[in-house]
Every structure is written in structure tokens, then in C-alpha cells.
XYZ file of C-alpha atoms in Angstrom:
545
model
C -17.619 -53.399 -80.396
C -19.046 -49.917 -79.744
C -19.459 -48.586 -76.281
C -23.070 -48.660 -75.196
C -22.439 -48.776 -71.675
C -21.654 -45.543 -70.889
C -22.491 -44.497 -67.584
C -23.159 -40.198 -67.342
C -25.387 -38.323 -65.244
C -25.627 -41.252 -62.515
C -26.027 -39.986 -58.998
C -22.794 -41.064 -56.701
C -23.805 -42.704 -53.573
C -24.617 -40.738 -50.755
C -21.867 -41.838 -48.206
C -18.800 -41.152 -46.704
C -20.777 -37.641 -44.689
C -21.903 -36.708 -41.269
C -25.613 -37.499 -40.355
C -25.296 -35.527 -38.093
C -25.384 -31.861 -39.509
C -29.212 -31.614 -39.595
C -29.354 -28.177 -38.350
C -32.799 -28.922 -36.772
C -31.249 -31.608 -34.380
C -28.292 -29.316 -33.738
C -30.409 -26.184 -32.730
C -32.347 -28.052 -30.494
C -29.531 -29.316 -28.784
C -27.851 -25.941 -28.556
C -31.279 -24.560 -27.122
C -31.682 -26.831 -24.244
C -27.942 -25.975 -23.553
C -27.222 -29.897 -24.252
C -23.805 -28.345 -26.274
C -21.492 -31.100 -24.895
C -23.291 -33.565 -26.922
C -22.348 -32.335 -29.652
C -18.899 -34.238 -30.422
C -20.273 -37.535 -29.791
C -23.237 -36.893 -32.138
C -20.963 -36.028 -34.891
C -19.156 -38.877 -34.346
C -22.066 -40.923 -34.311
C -23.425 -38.756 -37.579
C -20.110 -39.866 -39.265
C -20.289 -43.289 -38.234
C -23.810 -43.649 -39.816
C -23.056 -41.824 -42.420
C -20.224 -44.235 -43.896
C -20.232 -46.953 -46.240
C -19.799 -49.546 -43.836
C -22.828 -48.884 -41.187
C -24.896 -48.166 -44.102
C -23.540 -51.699 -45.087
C -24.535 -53.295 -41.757
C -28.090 -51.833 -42.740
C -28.015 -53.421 -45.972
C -27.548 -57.013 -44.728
C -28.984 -56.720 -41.557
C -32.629 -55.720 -44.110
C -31.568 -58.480 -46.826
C -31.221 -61.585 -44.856
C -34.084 -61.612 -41.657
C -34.128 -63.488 -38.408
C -35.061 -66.816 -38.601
C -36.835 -68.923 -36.539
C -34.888 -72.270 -34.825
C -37.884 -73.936 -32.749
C -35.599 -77.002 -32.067
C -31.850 -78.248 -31.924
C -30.562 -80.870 -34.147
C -31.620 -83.578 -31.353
C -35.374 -82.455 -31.112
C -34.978 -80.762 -27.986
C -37.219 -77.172 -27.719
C -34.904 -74.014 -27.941
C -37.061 -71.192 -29.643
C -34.598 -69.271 -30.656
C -34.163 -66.257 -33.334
C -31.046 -66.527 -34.935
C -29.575 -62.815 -36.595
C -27.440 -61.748 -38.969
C -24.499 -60.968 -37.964
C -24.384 -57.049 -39.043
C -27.978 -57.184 -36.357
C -25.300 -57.543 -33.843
C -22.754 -54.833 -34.721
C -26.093 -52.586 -35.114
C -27.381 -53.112 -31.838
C -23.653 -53.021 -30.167
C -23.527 -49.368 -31.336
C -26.589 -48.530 -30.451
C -26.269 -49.824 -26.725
C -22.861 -48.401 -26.571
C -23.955 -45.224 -27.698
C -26.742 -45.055 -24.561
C -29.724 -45.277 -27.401
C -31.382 -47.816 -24.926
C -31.788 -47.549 -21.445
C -28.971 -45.605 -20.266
C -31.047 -41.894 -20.083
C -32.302 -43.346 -16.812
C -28.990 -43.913 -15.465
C -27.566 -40.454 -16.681
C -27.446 -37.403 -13.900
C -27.407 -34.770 -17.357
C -30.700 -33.132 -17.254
C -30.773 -33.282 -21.330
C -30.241 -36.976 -21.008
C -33.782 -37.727 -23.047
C -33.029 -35.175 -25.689
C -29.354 -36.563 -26.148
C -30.961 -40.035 -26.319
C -33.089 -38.988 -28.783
C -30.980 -36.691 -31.224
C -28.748 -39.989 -31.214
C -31.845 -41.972 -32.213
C -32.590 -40.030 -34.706
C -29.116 -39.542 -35.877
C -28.494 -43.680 -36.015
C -31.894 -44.376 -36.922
C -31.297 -43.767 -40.450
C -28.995 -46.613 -40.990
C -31.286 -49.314 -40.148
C -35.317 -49.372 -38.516
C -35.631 -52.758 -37.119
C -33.431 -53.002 -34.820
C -34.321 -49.762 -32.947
C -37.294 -51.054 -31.721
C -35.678 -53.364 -29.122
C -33.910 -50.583 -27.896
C -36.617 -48.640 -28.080
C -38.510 -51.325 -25.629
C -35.797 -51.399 -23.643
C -35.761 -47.683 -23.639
C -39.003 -47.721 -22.590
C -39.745 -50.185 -20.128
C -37.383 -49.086 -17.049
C -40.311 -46.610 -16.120
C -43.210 -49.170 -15.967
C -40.507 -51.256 -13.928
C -39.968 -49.133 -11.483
C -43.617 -50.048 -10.369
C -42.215 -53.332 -8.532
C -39.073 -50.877 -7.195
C -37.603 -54.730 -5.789
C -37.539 -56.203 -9.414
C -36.278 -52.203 -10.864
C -33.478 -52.356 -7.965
C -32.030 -55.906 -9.799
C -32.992 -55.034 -13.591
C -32.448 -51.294 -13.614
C -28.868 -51.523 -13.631
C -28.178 -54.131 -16.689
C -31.258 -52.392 -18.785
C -29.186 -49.297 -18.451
C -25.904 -50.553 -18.737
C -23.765 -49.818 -22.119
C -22.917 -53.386 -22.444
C -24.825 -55.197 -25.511
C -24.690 -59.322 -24.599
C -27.168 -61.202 -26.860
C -26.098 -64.856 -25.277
C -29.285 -66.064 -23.847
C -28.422 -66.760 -20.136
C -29.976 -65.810 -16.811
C -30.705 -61.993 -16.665
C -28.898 -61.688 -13.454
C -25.845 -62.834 -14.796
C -25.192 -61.083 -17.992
C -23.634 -57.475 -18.353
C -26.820 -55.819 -20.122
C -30.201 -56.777 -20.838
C -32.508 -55.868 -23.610
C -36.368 -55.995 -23.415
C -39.764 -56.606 -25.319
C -43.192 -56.074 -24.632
C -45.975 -59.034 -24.927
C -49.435 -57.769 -25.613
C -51.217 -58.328 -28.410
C -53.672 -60.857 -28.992
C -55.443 -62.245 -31.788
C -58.977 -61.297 -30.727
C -58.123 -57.586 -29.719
C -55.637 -56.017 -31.314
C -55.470 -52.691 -29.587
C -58.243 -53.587 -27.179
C -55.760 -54.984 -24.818
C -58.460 -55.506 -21.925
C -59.678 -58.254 -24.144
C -56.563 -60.081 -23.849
C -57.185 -64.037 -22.001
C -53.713 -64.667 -21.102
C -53.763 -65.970 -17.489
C -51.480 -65.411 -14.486
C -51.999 -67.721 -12.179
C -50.228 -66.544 -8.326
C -47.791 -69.369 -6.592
C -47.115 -69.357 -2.981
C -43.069 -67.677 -3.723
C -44.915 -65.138 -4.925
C -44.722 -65.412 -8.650
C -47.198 -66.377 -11.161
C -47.737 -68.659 -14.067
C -48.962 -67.130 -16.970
C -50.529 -69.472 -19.777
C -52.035 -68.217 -23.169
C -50.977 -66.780 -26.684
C -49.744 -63.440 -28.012
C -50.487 -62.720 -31.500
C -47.493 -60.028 -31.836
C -44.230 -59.910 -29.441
C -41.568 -57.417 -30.906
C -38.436 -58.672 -30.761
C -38.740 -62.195 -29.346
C -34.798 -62.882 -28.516
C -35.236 -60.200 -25.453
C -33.928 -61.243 -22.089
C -37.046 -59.779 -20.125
C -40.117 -58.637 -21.325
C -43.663 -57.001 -20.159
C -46.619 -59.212 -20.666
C -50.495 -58.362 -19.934
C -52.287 -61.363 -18.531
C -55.335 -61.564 -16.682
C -54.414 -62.241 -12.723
C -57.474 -62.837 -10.010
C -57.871 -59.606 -9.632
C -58.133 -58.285 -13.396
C -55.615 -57.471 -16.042
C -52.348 -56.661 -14.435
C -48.625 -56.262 -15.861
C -45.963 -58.702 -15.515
C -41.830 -59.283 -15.651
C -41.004 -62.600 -17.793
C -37.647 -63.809 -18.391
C -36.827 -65.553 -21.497
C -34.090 -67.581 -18.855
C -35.198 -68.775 -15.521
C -32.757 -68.076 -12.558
C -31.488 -71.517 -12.740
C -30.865 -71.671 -16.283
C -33.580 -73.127 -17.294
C -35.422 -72.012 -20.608
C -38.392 -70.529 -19.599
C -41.678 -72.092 -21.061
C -42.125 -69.340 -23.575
C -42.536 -70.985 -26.744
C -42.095 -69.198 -30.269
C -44.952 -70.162 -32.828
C -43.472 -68.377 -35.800
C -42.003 -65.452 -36.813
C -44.584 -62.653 -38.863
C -43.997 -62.105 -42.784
C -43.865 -58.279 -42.445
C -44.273 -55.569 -44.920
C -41.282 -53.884 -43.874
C -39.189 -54.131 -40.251
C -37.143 -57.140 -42.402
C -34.020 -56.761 -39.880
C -36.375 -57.139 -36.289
C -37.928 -60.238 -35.430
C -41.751 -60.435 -34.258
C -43.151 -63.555 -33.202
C -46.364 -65.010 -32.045
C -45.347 -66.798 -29.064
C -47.461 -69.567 -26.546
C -46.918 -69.007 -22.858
C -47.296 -72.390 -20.910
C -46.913 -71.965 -17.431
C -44.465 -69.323 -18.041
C -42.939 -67.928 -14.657
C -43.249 -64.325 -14.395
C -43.299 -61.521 -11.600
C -46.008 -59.236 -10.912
C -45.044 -55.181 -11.851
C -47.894 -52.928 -9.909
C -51.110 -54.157 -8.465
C -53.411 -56.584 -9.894
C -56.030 -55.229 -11.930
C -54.064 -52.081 -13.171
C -51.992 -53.676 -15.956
C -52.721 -50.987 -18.454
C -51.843 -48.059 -16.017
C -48.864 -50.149 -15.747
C -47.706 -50.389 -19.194
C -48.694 -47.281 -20.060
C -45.941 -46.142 -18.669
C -43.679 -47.921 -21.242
C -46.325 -47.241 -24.378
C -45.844 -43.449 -23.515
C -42.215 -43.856 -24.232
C -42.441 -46.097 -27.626
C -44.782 -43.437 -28.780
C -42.284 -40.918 -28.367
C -39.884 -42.968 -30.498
C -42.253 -43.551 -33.007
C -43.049 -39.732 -33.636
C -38.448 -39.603 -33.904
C -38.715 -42.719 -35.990
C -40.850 -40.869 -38.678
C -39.340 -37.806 -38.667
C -36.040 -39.650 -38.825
C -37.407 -41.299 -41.778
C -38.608 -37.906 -43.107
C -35.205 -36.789 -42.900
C -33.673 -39.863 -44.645
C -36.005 -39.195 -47.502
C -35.410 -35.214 -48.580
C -31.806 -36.364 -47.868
C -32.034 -38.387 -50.778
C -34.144 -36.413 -52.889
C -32.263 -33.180 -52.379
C -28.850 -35.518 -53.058
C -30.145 -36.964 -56.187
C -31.562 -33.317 -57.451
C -28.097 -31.668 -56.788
C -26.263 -34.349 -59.138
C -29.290 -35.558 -61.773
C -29.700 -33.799 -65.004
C -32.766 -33.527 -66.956
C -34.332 -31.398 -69.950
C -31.152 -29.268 -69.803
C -30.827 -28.500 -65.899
C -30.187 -30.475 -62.686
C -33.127 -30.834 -60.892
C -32.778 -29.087 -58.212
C -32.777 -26.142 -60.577
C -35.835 -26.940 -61.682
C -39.100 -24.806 -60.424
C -41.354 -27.307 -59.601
C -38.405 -29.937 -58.291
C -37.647 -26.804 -56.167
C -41.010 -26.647 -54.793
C -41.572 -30.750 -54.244
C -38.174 -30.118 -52.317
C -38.887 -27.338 -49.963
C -42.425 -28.981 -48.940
C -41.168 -32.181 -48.290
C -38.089 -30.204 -46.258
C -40.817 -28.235 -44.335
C -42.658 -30.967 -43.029
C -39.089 -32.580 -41.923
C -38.115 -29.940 -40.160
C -41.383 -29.394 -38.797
C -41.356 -32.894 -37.487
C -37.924 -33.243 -36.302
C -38.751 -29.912 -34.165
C -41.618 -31.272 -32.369
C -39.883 -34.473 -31.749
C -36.825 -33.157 -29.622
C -39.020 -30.543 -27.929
C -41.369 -33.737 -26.406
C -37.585 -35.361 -25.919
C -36.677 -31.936 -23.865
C -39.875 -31.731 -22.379
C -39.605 -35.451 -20.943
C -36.548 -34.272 -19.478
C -38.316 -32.437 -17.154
C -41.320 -34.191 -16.947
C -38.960 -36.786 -14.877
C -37.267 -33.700 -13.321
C -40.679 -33.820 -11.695
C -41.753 -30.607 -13.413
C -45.976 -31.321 -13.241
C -46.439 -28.418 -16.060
C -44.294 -30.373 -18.477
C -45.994 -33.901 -17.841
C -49.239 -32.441 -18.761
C -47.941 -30.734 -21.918
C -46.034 -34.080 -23.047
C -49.008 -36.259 -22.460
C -51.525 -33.987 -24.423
C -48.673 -33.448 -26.964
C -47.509 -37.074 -27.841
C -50.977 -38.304 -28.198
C -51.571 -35.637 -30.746
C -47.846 -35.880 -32.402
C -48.155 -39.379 -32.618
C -51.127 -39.177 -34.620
C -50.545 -36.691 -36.728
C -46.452 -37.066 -37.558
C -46.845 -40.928 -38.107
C -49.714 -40.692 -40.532
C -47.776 -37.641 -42.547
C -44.882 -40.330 -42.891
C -46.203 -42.910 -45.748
C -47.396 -40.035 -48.163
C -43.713 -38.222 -47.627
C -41.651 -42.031 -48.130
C -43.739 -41.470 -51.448
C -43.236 -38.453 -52.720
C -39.319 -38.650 -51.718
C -39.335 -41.715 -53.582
C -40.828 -40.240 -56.817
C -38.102 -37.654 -56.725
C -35.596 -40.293 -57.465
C -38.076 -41.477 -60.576
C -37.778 -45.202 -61.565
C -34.080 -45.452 -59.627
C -36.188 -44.537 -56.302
C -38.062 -48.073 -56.841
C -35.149 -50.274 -57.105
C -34.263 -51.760 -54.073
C -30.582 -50.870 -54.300
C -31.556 -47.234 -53.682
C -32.945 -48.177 -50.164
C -36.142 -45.501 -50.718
C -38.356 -49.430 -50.935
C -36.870 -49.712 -47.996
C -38.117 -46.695 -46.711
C -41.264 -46.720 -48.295
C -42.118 -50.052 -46.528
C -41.255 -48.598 -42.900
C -43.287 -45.685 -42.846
C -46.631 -47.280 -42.356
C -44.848 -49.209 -38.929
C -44.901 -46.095 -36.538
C -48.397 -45.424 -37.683
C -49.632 -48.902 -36.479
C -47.271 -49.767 -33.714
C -48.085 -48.609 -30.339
C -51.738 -47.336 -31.016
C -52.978 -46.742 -34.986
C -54.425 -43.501 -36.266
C -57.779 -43.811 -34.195
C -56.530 -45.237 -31.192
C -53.515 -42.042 -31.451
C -56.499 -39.545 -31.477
C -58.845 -40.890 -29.259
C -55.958 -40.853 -26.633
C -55.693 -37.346 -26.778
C -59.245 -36.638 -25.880
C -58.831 -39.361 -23.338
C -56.037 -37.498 -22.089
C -58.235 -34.342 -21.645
C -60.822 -36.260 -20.099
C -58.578 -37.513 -17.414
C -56.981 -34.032 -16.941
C -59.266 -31.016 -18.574
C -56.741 -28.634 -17.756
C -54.579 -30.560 -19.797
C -56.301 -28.863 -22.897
C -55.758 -25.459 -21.473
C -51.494 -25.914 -20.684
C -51.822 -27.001 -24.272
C -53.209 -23.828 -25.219
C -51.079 -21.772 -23.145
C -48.133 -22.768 -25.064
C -49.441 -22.017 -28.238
C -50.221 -18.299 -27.283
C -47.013 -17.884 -26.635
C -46.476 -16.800 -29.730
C -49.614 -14.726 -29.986
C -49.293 -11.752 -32.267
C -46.182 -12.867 -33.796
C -47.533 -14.445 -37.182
C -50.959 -13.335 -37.999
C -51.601 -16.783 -39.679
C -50.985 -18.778 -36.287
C -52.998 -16.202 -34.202
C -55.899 -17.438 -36.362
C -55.478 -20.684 -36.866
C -55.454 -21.163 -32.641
C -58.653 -19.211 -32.413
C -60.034 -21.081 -35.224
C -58.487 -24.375 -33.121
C -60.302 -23.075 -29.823
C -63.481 -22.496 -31.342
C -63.244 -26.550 -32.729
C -64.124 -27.567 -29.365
C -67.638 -26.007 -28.856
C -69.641 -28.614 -30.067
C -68.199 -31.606 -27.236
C -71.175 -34.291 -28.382
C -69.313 -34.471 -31.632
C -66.341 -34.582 -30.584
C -65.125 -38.435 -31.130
C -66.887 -38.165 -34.716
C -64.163 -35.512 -35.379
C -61.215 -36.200 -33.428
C -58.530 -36.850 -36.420
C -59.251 -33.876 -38.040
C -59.145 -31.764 -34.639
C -55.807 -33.773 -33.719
C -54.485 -32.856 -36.903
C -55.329 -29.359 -36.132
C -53.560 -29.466 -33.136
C -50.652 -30.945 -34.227
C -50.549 -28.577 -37.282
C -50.490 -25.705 -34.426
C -47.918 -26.817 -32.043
C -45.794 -27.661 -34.799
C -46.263 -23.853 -36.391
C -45.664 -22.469 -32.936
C -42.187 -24.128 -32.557
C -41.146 -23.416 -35.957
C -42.250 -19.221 -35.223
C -40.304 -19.380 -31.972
C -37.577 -21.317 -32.818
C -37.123 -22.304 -36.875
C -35.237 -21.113 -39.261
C -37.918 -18.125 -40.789
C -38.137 -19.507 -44.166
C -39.262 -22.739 -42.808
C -41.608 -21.144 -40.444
C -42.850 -19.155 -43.600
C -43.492 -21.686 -45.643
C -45.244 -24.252 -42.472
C -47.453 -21.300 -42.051
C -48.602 -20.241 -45.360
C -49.230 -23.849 -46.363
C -50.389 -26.057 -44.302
C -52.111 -23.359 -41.996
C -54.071 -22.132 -45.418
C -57.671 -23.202 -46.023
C -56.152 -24.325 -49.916
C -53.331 -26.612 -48.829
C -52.921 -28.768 -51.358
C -53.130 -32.199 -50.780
C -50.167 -33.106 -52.282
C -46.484 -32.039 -52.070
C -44.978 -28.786 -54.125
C -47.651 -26.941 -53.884
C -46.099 -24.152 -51.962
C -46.740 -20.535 -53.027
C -44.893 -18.344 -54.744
C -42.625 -16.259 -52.623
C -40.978 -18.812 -50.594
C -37.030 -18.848 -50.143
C -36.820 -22.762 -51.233
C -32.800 -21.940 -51.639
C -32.601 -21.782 -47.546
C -35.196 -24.486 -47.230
C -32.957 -26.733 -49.437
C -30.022 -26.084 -48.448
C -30.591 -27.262 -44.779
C -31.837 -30.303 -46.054
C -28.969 -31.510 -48.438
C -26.077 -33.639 -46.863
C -22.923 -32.185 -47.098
C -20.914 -35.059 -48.131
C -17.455 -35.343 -47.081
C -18.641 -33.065 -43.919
């Protein structure tokens, strides 16, 4: 029979390399002075970089939780039960302090560590960072009740990973979720008609349903529910102190677009014992404080995936042929390559500088907190809605292999409109940063005062700020506006970070692009002129690195 299987100009997998070497998460590390992180992200960036985390991944995406409302005798368990390669996902991730241990840490670059690692281990599978991204984040909205932080504190921070469901007290780490959502408000959580009712030991029963809980096998989680004295925040266990299940009851798990490996669940509180976290009537203050952190993982997550995807493009462009040349060889590849690099490395950037500056925002530095609240709204926004059209376009560079499923860019694809959504979508994202400004108007000017300081060092920024500036003249029409004034602001701070601290062919080509009136609206349309060799080149994996 004559061969007609063949197989020639076949990309090899991309495994077997350090994650790691990104030089954008490396230099930011090595400008905060956070060098002796370094080791332990490259051996994180090796871990996730092999065949067998990327395998964990794999299974952990192609067989989801699933939903066990009973046990084989009709008795009520709600449970979630997870593929096994969940597990060895979330023990690294717990063991490698991706959760709550930054709170716990006396290193002043303990957020930016946390984060580098995020975005480091974050490429090897989505779903299950946002548990630990929850549990990340909800240690600073506990500390409003400092009695229940003083008990919890300790186990959300520990680097212990125990997913037995027992009583929070007695297990070596805890992992937490946040109950919001309802059916009839969505983002409008004040709507919400969950109801905490207060007991005489000082606890309360709350009693409704929650149209979207992330990651329903927590051991604790925050829950908004309207108390006598308005919507407040509360503490639930999932186990009681006595053992007892708590009566938190698990309706059925959501058929997501992506997110396969995390569970979320609508779930029926009946008389559900909970512990009040801050005062009555100031729930949303409350929370806030653990929304402000998610939506600092969801501007990593994105740029993570960003990452993920010109990793893959550049790797298949290096080793695929076509008309006579690789790809990467290729003009117009060249050009795809570079812009979707740019916008990587202009996301990554901004990403680790609101890590550092959270660092000293809970170093008590007021200047900082200012600058990270007006900053997140505005990253969020922007960074999370540039992520869907660049899971695209790194797909397409992969042609028809990119939309098999075995090539994990579907997988991709299907993530990026998450970190959009979760935690406040595109409106919500820029109407929080004028409600930010509202709240503090000299929020607006710290913002500007970091962007001048790069005045007069690229004539394209310089006018693009005073441009930005001038934007806010006309305040009655401001709400009408605010995406594309958020996206202006975004597309500013993340020009000024690239100017002061990129690599200068990346800060060439942010600036001449997407500060231009003609930016195209699609990617590879840089100008001529651009060194795309240095752009590339920081964006390819170096396999067997």
C-alpha cells in the first residue's frame, strides 16, 4: 500500500519549557526589587510548562464537576464532585501561596509575587483559579468582623489545600466563594431579596436564592442578604460547627460557555446560619473590599490569557511552513505577531504594576490606594474587553488546527469573554471609574500625575494626555461616553508604563498604533518601521529553557 500518511511540517507540541521566561513578568519583578522570587517562579514556570500540568489542565477542562444533590439512601448532601487532576491543580496552587497567603507574608512584594505566580500558573488551567482567586480576595472584606478574621485568617492563608468538607475550624486550610447574584439583578446587587434574619447568639438566618455562586464546594463564603437594617455582608459556612451540613442547598450546576473545570451553582439558602461581616446596611462597602481584589485578577487573568495566545501563535509560526517560508518569516504573519505581542506586553505591564501598587496600598501608602482604585476600574474595563478579539486573532494564526480542540486555543477562545463579565461587565467596569472620581475627585488628578511623568519623553503620549484632559470638559455627557474615555485612559497608562519601563520597540509600536487617530481595528496593522524581530522574540517560548 502506498504511504499517504505522511506527517511533515506539523508543529511539535509546545511543552517540556519554562513559563516563566516572559521577560515582562521578570522585569517587573526585578523593578520592585522582588529578585528572590525569582527561583521559585521558574520552578513554577517549568512546572506549568510540562506535559504533565498541562495534562492536569486537559482533564481537569474535559470532564466538569458534577452535581450529587443526594446519597444513595436519599439523604441531602449537595455536593460537587471533581476530577481528580482539579485537585492536584488547586494543591499547587495553594502550595505555591496563589491564594490567601500574601496576607500572611511580611515581604513587601508579597501581592506582586502572588500575582507573577498567577499569571505564571494561570496558563495551565482557568477554572480553578477563581476559587483561589475568592479566597485571595476575601481575607480583606473579613477583616471587617476582626473576631471572625482572628479564627479564619489563619486557615484562608495557610499553604495547606484540604477539600474534605468538615467544620472550618478543624481543617488545615480553607478555600472561599462569594454568593451574590440574583436572578432579578444581575449586577444590581442592592436588588438582591435574600434575607438575614438576627438570632439572639448573635448570628443570623439567611433564606433566599442566588442565581450564580462561583465555586460552590468552598468551605466559607460571602453572601449579600438583606438584614433589618438594609443590605449587609455575611460569613456562611458550607459545615456548621457541629458538623452539621449547613442548609445551603445546591439547585444545579450552570452549562457554561467556557470555565468547564470550576463549578458554579445556583444555590437555595433555607435558614442558612451565617455571621454578620461589618454593619448592617453597608454590605456593598463590605464586599467591595473583596470585588476590588477579583478585579485585579481578572485584568492578570486576561493578560495571562493574552500571553498564552502569542505563545502559541509565535510557536506555531517558528515551526509551520507555507507558500515557501515559515510563517514567522512572513511580512504580514510578522505584523499579526508583533500587534498581538504589543498588546500582551502592554497588558501584562499594567497588571503587575496594580499588583506592586497594592503592595503599598496595604503598606498604608494613601497615594497608591487612590491610584489603584482609579486604575483597576479603568484596567478592568479596558484589558478584559481587548481579551476576546486577541483569543481570536491568536487562534486564526494557527488556521483550521487553532479550532480543534486538541490545540487548546477553543479553550482559550471560550475563556476570554469570563473576565469581561465576572466581577462587573464592560458598563458596570466604566461607570466605576467615574464613580470612583465622584467619591474622590482628586482621584482623577493622582491619575494624571502619573501619566506626566513621562511628559516630554514621547511626543505621541504628551498628546494623547492633553487630548485625554481635554475629554473631560463637557461633565453632563460624561456617562454617555464613559467606555470610550475609559478606553482612553487605559490606552494612556498603559503607554506611560511601556515609555518608562518597556522594552523600546514595544513602547514604539503601543505608541504609534494604538495612540494614532488610524488604528486599525484589527490586528497587523502596525506601520512600517517597527522592529517586529525584538517584539517577537520576547514573545516566543524558549522550549527546553
Amino acid at each position: 500500500m502506498t504511504a499517504t500518511h505522511e506527517v511533515f511540517n506539523q508543529v511539535p507540541p509546545l511543552t517540556d519549557f519554562d513559563a516563566a521566561y516572559y521577560p515582562p513578568i521578570l522585569e517587573a519583578l526585578q523593578r520592585e526589587g522582588a529578585h528572590d522570587a525569582l527561583e521559585e517562579l521558574h520552578d513554577l514556570g517549568r512546572l506549568a510548562g510540562s506535559e504533565e500540568a498541562q495534562r492536569w489542565g486537559d482533564l481537569a477542562e474535559a470532564h466538569p464537576p458534577v452535581l450529587r444533590t443526594h446519597d444513595r439512601y436519599g439523604h441531602r448532601i449537595d455536593e460537587v464532585e471533581y476530577d481528580p487532576s482539579y485537585h492536584r491543580l488547586m494543591t499547587t496552587a495553594v502550595e505555591m501561596g496563589l491564594h490567601g497567603s500574601p496576607w500572611a507574608d511580611p515581604n513587601p512584594h508579597a501581592h506582586l509575587i502572588r500575582a507573577a505566580k498567577m499569571a505564571v500558573w494561570g496558563q495551565v488551567d482557568a477554572g480553578h483559579g477563581c476559587p483561589i482567586s475568592m479566597t485571595y480576595a476575601v481575607v480583606p472584606a473579613l477583616r471587617h468582623n476582626p473576631e471572625l478574621a482572628a479564627r479564619y485568617e489563619p486557615l484562608l492563608t495557610s499553604r495547606v489545600y484540604d477539600p474534605v468538607l468538615r467544620p472550618p475550624l478543624t481543617k488545615a486550610g480553607l478555600i472561599a466563594g462569594m454568593s451574590m447574584t440574583e436572578k432579578q439583578g444581575g449586577s444590581d446587587v442592592r436588588a438582591g431579596t435574600t434575607r438575614a434574619v438576627p438570632q439572639s447568639d448573635g448570628s443570623y438566618l439567611l433564606t433566599g436564592h442566588k442565581w450564580f455562586t462561583s465555586a460552590p464546594m468552598s468551605d466559607l463564603f460571602l453572601v449579600l442578604a438583606q438584614a433589618p437594617g438594609g443590605l449587609s455582608c455575611f460569613l456562611l459556612p458550607r459545615v456548621l460547627p457541629d458538623g452539621g451540613r449547613n442548609r445551603m442547598h445546591l439547585q444545579r450546576l450552570k452549562d457554561k460557555l467556557g470555565n468547564h473545570s470550576n463549578a458554579s451553582g445556583e444555590v437555595e439558602y433555607d435558614e442558612a446560619v451565617a455571621w454578620l461581616v461589618g454593619e448592617e446596611g453597608r454590605g456593598v462597602r463590605t464586599i467591595i473590599e473583596m470585588v476590588n481584589m477579583t478585579r485585579l485578577d481578572c485584568t492578570i487573568g486576561t493578560a495571562t490569557g493574552m500571553r498564552v495566545g502569542t505563545a502559541q501563535a509565535a510557536h506555531h509560526a517558528v515551526h509551520r511552513s507555507a507558500f515557501g517560508a515559515h510563517l514567522v518569516d512572513q511580512p504580514l504573519m510578522r505584523n499579526v505577531l508583533a500587534d498581538l505581542a504589543v498588546e500582551s506586553e502592554a497588558s501584562t505591564t499594567v497588571a503587575l504594576w496594580l499588583a506592586a501598587l497594592t503592595d503599598r496600598a496595604t503598606a498604608g501608602d494613601e497615594q497608591a490606594t487612590m491610584l489603584r482604585r482609579i486604575s483597576l476600574s479603568v484596567s478592568k474595563y479596558f484589558v478584559c474587553k481587548r481579551g476576546p478579539i486577541h483569543a481570536a486573532e491568536a487562534l486564526e494564526c494557527l488556521g483550521g488546527n487553532g479550532y480543534v480542540e486538541e490545540s487548546r486555543m477553543p479553550r482559550l477562545y471560550r475563556e476570554a469573554p469570563l473576565l469581561s463579565v465576572w466581577e462587573g461587565s464592560g458598563n458596570v467596569a466604566a461607570l466605576d471609574t467615574l464613580r470612583a472620581m465622584a467619591k474622590q475627585p482628586e482621584s482623577l488628578q493622582v491619575f494624571f500625575d502619573e501619566l506626566d511623568s513621562t511628559a516630554g519623553v514621547d511626543s505621541r503620549l504628551d498628546t494623547a494626555i492633553a487630548e485625554l484632559k481635554s475629554s473631560f470638559g463637557d461633565l453632563d455627557s460624561l456617562e454617555h461616553r464613559a467606555r470610550r474615555i475609559v478606553g482612553d485612559m487605559a490606552l494612556a497608562l498603559q503607554a506611560s508604563l511601556l515609555v518608562r519601563y518597556g522594552h523600546p520597540a514595544v513602547a514604539d509600536a503601543f505608541c504609534v498604533s494604538r495612540l494614532s487617530g488610524d488604528w486599525g481595528t484589527v490586528f497587523g496593522t502596525l506601520p512600517t518601521g517597527i522592529d517586529t524581530a525584538a517584539i517577537i522574540d520576547r514573545a516566543t517560548p524558549k522550549v527546553g529553557s
